[in-house]
Coordinates of C-alpha atoms and ligand atoms in Angstrom, one line a residue:
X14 CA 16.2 24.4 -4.8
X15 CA 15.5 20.9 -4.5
X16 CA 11.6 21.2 -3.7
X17 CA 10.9 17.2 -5.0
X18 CA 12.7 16.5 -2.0
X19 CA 10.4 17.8 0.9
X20 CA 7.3 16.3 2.6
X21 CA 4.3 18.1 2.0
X22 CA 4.0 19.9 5.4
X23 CA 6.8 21.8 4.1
X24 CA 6.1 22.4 0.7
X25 CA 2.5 24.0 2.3
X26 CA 4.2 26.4 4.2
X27 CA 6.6 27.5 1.2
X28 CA 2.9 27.5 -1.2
X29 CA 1.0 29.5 1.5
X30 CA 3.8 32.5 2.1
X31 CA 4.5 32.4 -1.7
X32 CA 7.9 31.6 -1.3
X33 CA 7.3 29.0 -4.3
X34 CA 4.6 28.5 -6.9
X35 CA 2.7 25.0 -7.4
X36 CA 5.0 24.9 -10.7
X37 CA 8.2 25.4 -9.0
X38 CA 7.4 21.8 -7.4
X39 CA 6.3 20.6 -10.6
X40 CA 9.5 22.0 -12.8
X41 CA 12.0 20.1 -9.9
X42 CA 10.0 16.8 -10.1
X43 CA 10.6 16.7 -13.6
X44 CA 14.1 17.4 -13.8
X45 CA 14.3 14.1 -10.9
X46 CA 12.0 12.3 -12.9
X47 CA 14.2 13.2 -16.0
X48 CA 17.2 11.6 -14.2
X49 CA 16.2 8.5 -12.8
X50 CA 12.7 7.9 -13.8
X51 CA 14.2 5.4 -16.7
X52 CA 16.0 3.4 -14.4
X53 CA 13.5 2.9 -11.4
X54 CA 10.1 2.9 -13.6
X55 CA 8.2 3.7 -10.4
X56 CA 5.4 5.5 -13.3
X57 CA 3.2 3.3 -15.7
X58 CA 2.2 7.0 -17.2
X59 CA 3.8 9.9 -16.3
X60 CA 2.1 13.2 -17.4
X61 CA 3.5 16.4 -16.8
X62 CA 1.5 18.7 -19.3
X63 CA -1.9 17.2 -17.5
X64 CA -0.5 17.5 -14.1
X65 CA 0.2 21.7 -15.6
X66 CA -2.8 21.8 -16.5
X67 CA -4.4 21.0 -13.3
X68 CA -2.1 23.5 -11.6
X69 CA -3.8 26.7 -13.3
X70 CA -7.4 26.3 -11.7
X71 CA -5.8 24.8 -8.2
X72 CA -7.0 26.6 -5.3
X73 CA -3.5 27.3 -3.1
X74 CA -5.3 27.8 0.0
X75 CA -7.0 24.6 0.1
X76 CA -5.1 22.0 2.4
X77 CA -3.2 20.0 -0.4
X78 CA -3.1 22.8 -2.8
X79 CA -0.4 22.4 -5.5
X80 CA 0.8 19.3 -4.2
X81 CA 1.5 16.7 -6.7
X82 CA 0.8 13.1 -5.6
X83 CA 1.3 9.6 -7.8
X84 CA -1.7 7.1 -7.8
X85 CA -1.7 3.8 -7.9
X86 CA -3.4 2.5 -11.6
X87 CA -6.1 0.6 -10.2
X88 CA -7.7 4.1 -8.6
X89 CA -10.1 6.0 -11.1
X90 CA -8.9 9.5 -12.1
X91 CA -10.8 10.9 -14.7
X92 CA -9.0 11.6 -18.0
X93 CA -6.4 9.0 -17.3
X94 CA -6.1 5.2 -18.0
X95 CA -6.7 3.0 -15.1
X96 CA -4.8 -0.2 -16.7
X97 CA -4.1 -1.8 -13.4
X98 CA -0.7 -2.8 -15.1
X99 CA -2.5 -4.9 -16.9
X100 CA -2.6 -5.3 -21.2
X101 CA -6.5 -6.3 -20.0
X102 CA -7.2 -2.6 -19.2
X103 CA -4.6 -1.0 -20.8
X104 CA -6.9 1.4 -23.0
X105 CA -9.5 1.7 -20.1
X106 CA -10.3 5.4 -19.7
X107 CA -11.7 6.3 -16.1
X108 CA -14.9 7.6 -16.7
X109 CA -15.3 9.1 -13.0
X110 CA -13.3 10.2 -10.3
X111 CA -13.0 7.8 -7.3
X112 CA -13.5 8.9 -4.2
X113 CA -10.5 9.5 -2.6
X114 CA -9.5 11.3 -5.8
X115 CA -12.3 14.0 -5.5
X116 CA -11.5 14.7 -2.2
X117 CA -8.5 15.0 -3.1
X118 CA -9.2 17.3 -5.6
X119 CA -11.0 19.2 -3.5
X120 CA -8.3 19.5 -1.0
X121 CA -6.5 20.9 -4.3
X122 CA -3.7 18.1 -4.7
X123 CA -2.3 17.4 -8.0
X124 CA -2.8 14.3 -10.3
X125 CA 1.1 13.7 -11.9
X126 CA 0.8 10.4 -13.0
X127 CA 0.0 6.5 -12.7
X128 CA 2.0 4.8 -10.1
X129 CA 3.1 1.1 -11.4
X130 CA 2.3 -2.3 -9.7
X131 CA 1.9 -5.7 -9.9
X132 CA -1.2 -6.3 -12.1
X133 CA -4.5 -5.9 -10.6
X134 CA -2.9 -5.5 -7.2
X135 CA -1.4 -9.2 -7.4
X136 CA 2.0 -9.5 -6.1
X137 CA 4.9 -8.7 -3.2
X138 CA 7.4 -7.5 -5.8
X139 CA 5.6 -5.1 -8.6
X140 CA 7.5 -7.6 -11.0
X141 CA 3.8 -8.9 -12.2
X142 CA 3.1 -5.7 -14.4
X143 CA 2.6 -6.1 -17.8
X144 CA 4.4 -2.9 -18.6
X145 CA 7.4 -3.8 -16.8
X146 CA 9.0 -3.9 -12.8
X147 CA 9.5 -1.0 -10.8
X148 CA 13.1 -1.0 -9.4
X149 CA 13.8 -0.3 -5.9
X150 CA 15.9 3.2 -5.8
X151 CA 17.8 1.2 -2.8
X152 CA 20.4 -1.1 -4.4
X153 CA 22.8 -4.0 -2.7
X154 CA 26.2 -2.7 -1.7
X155 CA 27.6 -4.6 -4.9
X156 CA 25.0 -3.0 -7.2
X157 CA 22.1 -5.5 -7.4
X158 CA 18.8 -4.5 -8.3
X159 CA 16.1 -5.0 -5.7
X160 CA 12.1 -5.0 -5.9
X161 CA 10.1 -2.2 -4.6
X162 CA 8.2 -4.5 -3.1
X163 CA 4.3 -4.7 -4.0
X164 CA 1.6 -4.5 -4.8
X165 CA 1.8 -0.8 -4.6
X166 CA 5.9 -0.7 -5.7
X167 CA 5.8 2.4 -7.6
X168 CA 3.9 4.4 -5.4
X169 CA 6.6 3.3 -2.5
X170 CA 9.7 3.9 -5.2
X171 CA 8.4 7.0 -6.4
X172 CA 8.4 8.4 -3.0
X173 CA 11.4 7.0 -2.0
X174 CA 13.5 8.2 -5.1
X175 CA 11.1 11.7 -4.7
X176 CA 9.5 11.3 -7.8
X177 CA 6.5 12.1 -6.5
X178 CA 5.8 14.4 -2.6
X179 CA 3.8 11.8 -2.3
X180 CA 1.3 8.8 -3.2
X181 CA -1.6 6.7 -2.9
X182 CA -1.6 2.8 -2.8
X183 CA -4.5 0.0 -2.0
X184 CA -3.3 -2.4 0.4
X185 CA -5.3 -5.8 0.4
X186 CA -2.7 -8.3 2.2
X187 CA 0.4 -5.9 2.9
X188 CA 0.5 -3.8 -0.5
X189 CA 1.0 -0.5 1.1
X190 CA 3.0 -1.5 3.9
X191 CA 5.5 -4.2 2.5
X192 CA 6.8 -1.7 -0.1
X193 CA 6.9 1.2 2.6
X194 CA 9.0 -1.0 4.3
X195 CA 11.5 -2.2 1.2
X196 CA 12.0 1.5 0.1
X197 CA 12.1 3.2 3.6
X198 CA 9.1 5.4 3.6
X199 CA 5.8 5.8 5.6
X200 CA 3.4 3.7 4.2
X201 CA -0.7 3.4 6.1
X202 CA -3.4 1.0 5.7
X203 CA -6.5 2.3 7.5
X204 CA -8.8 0.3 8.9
X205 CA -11.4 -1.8 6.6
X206 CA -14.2 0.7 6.2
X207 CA -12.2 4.4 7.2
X208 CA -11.9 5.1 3.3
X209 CA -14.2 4.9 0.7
X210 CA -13.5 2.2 -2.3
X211 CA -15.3 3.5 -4.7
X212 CA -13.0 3.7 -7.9
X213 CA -10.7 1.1 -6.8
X214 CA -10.5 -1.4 -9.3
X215 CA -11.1 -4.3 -6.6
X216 CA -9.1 -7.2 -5.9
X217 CA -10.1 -9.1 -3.2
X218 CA -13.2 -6.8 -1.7
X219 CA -13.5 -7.6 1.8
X220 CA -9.9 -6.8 2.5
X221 CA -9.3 -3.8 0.1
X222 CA -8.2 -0.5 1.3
X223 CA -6.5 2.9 0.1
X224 CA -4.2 4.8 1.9
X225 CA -1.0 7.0 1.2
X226 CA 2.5 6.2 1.1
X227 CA 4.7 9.4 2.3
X228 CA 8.1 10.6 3.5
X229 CA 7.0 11.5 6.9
X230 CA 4.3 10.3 9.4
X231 CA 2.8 13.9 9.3
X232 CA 2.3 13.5 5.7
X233 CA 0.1 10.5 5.7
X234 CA -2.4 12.0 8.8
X235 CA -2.5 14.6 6.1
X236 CA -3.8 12.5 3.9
X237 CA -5.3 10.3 5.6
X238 CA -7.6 13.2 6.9
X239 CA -8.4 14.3 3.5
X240 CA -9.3 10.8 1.9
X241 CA -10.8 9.1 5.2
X242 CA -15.2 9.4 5.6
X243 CA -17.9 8.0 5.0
X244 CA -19.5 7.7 1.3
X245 CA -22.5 7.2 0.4
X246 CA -21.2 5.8 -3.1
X247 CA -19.6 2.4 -1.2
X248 CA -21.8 0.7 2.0
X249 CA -18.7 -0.6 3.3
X250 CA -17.7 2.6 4.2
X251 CA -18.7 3.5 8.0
X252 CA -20.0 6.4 9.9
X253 CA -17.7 7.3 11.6
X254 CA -16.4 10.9 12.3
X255 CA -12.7 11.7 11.0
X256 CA -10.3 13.1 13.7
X257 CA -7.9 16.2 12.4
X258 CA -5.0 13.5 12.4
X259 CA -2.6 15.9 11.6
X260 CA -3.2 18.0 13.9
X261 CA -2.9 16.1 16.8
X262 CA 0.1 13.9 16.3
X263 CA 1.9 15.0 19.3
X264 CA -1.3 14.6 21.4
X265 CA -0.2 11.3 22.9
X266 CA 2.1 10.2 26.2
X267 CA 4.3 7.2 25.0
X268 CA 4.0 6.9 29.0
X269 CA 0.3 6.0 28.9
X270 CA 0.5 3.5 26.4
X271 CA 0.6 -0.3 26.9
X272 CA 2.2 -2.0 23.5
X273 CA 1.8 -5.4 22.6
X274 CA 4.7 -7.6 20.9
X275 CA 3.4 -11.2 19.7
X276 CA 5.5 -14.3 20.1
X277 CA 4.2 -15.6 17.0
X278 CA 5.8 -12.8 14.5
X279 CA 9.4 -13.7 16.2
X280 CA 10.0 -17.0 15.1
X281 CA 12.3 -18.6 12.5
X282 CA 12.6 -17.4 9.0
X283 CA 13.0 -13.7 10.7
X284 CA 16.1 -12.0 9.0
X285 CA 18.4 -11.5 12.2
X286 CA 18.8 -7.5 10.9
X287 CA 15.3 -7.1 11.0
X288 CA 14.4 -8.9 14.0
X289 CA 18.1 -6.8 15.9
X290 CA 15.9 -3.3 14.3
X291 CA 12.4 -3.9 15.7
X292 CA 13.7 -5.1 18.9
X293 CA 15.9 -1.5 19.2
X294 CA 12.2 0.3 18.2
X295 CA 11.1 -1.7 21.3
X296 CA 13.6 -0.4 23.5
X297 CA 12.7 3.0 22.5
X298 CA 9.8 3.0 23.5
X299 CA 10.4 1.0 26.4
X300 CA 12.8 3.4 27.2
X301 CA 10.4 6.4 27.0
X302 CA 8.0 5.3 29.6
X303 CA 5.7 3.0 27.2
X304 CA 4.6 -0.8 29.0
X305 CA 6.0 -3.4 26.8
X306 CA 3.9 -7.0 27.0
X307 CA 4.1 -10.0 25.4
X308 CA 1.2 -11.5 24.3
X309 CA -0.4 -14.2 21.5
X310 CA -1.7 -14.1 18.4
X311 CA -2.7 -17.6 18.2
X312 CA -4.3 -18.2 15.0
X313 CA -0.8 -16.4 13.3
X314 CA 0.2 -19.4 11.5
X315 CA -3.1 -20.0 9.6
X316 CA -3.5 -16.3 8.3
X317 CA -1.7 -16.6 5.0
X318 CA -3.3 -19.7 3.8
X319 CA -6.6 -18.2 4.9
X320 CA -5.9 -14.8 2.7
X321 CA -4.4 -16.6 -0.4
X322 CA -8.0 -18.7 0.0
X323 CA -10.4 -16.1 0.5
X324 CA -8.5 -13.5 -1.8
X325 CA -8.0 -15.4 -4.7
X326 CA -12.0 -16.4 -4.3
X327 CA -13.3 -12.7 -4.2
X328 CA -10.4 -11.8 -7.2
X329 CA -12.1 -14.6 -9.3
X330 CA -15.6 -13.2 -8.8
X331 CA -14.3 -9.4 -8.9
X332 CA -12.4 -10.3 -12.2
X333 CA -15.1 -12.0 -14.0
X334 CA -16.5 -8.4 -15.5
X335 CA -13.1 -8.5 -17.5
X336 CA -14.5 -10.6 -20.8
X337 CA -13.6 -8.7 -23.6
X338 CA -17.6 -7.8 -24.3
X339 CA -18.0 -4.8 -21.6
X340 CA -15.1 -3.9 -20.3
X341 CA -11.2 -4.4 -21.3
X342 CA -8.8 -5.7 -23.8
X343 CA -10.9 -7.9 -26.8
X344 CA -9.2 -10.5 -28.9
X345 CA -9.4 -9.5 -32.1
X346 CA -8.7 -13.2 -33.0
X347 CA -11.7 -14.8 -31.6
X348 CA -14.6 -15.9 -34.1
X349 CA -16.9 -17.1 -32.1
X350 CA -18.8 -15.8 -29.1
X351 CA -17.3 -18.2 -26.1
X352 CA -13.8 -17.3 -28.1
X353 CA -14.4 -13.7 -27.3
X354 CA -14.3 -14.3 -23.7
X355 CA -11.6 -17.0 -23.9
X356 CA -9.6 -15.9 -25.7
X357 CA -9.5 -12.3 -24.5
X358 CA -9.2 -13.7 -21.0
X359 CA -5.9 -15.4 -22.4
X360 CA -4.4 -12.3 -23.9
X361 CA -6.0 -9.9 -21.6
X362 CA -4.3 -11.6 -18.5
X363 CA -0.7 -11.9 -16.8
X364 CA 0.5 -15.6 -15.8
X365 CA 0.0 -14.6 -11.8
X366 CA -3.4 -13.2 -12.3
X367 CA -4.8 -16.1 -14.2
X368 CA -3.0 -18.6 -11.4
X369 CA -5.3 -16.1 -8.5
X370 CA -8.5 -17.1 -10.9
X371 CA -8.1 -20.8 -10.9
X372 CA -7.3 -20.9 -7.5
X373 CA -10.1 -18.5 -6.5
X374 CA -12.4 -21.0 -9.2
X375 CA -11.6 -24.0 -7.3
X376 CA -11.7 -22.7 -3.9
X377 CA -15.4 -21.9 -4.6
X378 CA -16.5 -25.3 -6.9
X379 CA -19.1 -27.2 -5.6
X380 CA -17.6 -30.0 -3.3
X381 CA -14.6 -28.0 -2.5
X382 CA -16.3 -24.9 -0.8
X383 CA -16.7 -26.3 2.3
X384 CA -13.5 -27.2 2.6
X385 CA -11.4 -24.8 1.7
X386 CA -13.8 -21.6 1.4
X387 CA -15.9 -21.6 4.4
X388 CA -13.1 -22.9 6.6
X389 CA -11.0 -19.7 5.8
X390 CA -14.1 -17.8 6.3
X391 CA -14.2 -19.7 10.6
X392 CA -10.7 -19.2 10.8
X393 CA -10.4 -15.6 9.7
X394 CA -13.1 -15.1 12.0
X395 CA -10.3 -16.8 15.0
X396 CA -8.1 -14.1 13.7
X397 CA -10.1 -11.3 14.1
X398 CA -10.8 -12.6 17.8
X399 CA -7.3 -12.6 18.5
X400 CA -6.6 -9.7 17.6
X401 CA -10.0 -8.3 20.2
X402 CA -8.5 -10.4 22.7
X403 CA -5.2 -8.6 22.7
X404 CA -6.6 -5.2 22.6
X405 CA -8.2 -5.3 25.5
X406 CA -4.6 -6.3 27.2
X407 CA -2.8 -3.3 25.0
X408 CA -3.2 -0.4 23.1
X409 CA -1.1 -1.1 20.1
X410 CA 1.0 -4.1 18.7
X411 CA 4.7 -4.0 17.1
X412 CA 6.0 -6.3 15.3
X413 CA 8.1 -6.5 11.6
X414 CA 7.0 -5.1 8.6
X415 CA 8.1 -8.0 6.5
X416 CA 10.3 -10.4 7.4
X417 CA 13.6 -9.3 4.9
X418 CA 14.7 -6.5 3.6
X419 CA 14.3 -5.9 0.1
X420 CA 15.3 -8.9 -2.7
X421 CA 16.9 -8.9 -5.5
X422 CA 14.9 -8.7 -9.0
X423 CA 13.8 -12.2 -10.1
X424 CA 14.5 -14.0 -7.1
X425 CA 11.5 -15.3 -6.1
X426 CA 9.1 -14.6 -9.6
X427 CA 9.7 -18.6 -10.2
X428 CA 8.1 -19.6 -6.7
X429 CA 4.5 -18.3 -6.0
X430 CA 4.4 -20.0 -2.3
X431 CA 7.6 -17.9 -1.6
X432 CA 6.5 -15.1 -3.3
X433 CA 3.3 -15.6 -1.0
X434 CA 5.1 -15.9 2.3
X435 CA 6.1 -12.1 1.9
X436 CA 3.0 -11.3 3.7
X437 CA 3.0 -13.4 6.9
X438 CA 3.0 -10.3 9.0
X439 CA 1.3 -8.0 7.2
X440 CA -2.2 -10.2 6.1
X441 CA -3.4 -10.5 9.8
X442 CA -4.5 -6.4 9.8
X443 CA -6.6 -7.3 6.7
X444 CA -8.1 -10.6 7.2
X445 CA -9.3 -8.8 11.4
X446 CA -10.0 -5.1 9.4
X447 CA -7.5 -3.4 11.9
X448 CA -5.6 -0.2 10.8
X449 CA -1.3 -0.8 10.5
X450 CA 1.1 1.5 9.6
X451 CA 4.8 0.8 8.8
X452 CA 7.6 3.2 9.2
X453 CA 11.5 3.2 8.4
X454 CA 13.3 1.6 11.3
X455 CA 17.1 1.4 12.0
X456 CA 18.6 -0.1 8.6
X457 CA 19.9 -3.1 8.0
X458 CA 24.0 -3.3 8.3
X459 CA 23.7 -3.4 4.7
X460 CA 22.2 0.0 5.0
X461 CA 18.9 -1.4 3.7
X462 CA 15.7 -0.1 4.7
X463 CA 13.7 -2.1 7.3
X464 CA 10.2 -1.1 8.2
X465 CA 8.7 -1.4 11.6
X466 CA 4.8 -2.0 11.8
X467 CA 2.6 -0.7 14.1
X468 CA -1.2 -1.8 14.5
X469 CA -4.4 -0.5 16.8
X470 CA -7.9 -1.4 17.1
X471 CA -10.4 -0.7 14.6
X472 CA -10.4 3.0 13.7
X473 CA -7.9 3.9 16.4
X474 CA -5.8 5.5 13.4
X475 CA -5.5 8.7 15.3
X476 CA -3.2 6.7 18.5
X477 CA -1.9 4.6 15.7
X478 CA -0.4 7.6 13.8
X479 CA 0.8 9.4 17.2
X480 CA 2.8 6.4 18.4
X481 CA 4.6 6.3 14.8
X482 CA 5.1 9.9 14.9
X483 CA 7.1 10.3 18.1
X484 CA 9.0 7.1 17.1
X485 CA 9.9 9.4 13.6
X486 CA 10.5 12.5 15.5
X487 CA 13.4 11.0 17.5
X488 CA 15.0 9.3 14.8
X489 CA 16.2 10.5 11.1
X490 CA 15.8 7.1 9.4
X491 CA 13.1 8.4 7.2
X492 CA 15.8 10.9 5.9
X493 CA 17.8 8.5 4.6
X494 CA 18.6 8.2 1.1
X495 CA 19.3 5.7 -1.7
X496 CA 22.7 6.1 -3.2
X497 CA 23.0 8.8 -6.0
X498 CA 19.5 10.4 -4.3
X499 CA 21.0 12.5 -2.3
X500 CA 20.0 16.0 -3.6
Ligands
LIG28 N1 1.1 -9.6 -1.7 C1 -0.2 -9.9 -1.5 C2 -0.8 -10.5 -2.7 O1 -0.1 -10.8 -3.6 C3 -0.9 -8.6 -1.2 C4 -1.4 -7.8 -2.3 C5 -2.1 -6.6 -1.9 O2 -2.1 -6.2 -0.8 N2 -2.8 -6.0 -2.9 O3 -2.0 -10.8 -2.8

């Protein structure tokens, strides 16, 4: 048996006819773990004994139950450390459950263990963490390593190398997508406001969102359905009812849908493999009766200065509670009072994170606000109008995931502005609130993964999921495995 490798629609079958007990799951994830775990380091913490112990009160008719799913460290779980891969947090036990982790609880999933990435949800590359990168299961045909991608790299690894059935993520500029998309698997930011962030440690709030990373399409409207609601713990989090996702993923007629493809997200800097990949997606749905448009997302260009201005703002506000007195890591050097915060702050933090903090402290000075703060704040507004403006001319948009396929380990760690430029197609969906979801597309000719990104008007998750699920059912990239993964 090799039940770590199956999605979860399978694995409920195989729980609900008692072909397999919640254990069975459990005992094959830890021999995989066992075997390449040490290697890929998709886990900050990896628990089996707790995630046991959760297994013999879980209720197996519930619609997760037994189901073991990785979560990102910067999501509350009680009992467990939420570090955010950072040496600030590192000894910070959640005293609650977040949200999405009750219902999921409810829904009888099980907690296996904290999913590594780049600290405090900083970073394309999950080579920020404190406790060390997460390697991508995929490697070069010669044998070089490559990122995960981040922010949410071991979540996307984990699932890719079947560590885990499956796992959550936060995704503030592309952090759920950009990995999907490096590691081949199904990766879904919902719109701002579908999912609740209470117990996400947040980064930049205004953009924040959970949602799951998965081997299939059907496996994140699982999820999705589970996490997705209002709350009345988190105002950001709307009233709006939550469609059975997963049960009505084949609901749709590509024939009825009109798809939009910006001119601004083919440009230069577009890896020709990637750009030969989403083009072929194109054609497929061209081919199956969908009305492919061009159209224009004007304000494209401005969206990833506007993010690294507004996000680093909110994370220097957001990260401010970290000071050594209530929360986090304390300097046991410091003697006096502004040395506690000082020099905790010093020891507590990783080089990127501090660099977000200045930039976010500047960006908000006095004299400089107007300049650089409230002028991201007009122009993300001119984003979110282009994207209105374009849905009511189509019902979805394609485009690139990212504009490469995964990159080797330490490539870019020396550059922040390159590091930053990861994101150019993935930041608009935050920056408007719209919902995006990337899937595997054809590989590269490398056979590297390449991720193909859907996105819908606000809380049209439900068409969103259905277009990336017929794409999925008449392909088998999402099958594909990393060299040496193969069982
Ligand atoms: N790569 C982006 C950043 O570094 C996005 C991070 C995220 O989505 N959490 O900010």
């Amino acid at each position: 048996m090799s039940l770590h490798t199956e999605s979860i629609t399978s694995l409920r079958h195989q729980l609900s006819s008692k072909a397999i007990s919640p254990g069975d799951i459990l005992d094959d994830l830890e021999t995989q773990t066992k075997q390449h775990e040490p290697e890929i380091h998709a886990y900050r913490d990896l628990n089996f004994d707790f995630a046991r112990e959760q297994v013999q009160s879980v209720d197996l008719d519930a619609p997760l139950g037994g189901i073991p799913i990785a979560i990102k460290d910067n999501i509350n779980v009680t009992g467990q450390t939420t570090a955010c891969a950072s040496r600030m947090l590192e000894n910070f036990l959640s005293p609650y459950d977040a949200t999405v982790i009750k219902k999921l609880r409810e829904a009888g999933a099980i907690f296996l263990g904290r999913a590594n990435m780049d600290e405090f949800a900083m970073g394309s590359s999950c080579e920020f963490s404190a406790f060390g990168p997460t390697y991508n299961p995929w490697k070069k045909s010669d044998g070089t390593q490559l990122v995960p991608g981040g922010s949410s790299g071991g979540s996307a690894a984990a699932v890719a190398g079947d560590l885990a059935i499956a796992a959550l993520g936060s995704d503030t500029g592309g952090s759920i997508r950009q990995p999907a998309s490096f590691c081949g698997v199904t990766g879904l930011k919902p719109t701002y406001g579908r999912v609740s962030r209470y117990g996400l440690v947040a980064f930049a709030s205004s953009l924040d969102q959970i949602g799951p990373l998965t081997k299939t399409v059907e496996d994140a409207a699982l999820l999705l359905e589970v996490i997705a609601g209002e709350d009345p713990m988190e105002n950001t989090s709307r009233p709006i009812e939550v469609p059975p996702y997963s049960k009505t993923l084949s609901g749709l007629s590509i024939q009825d849908l009109t798809i939009g493809v910006p001119k601004e997200y083919f440009i230069d800097g577009l890896d020709s493999d990637v750009e030969k990949s989403i083009q072929s997606a194109i054609q497929w749905y061209e081919k199956n009766g969908a009305t492919l448009k061009e159209i224009s997302l004007p304000h494209t260009e401005s969206g990833t200065a506007v993010y690294y201005i507004i996000a680093t703002a909110e994370a220097s506000a957001n990260l401010a509670r970290f000071d050594g007195v209530r929360y986090g890591h304390r300097s046991s050097s410091a003697e006096k009072m502004i040395d506690v915060y000082s020099a905790s702050r010093e020891e507590g933090f990783g080089e990127e994170v501090k660099r977000r903090i200045l930039l976010g402290t500047y960006t908000l000075s006095s004299g400089y606000y107007d300049a650089y703060y409230n002028r991201a704040q007009k122009v993300k507004y001119l984003i979110r109008q282009d994207f209105e403006n374009a849905f009511k001319t189509c019902d979805l948009i394609i485009t690139p995931t990212a504009p490469y396929t995964a990159f080797p380990v330490g490539d870019k760690i020396d550059d922040p502005l390159l590091m930053y430029l990861n994101d150019v197609y993935t930041i608009a969906a935050n920056l408007s609130g719209v919902p995006a979801i990337s899937i595997p597309a054809q590989p590269s000719s490398e056979g590297l993964p390449i991720g193909l990104q859907l996105m819908g008007p606000h809380f049209a998750e439900e068409r969103l999921l259905q277009a990336a699920h017929a794409f999925q059912s008449a392909h088998d990239y999402h099958h594909l495995k990393p060299e040496g993964f193969n069982q």
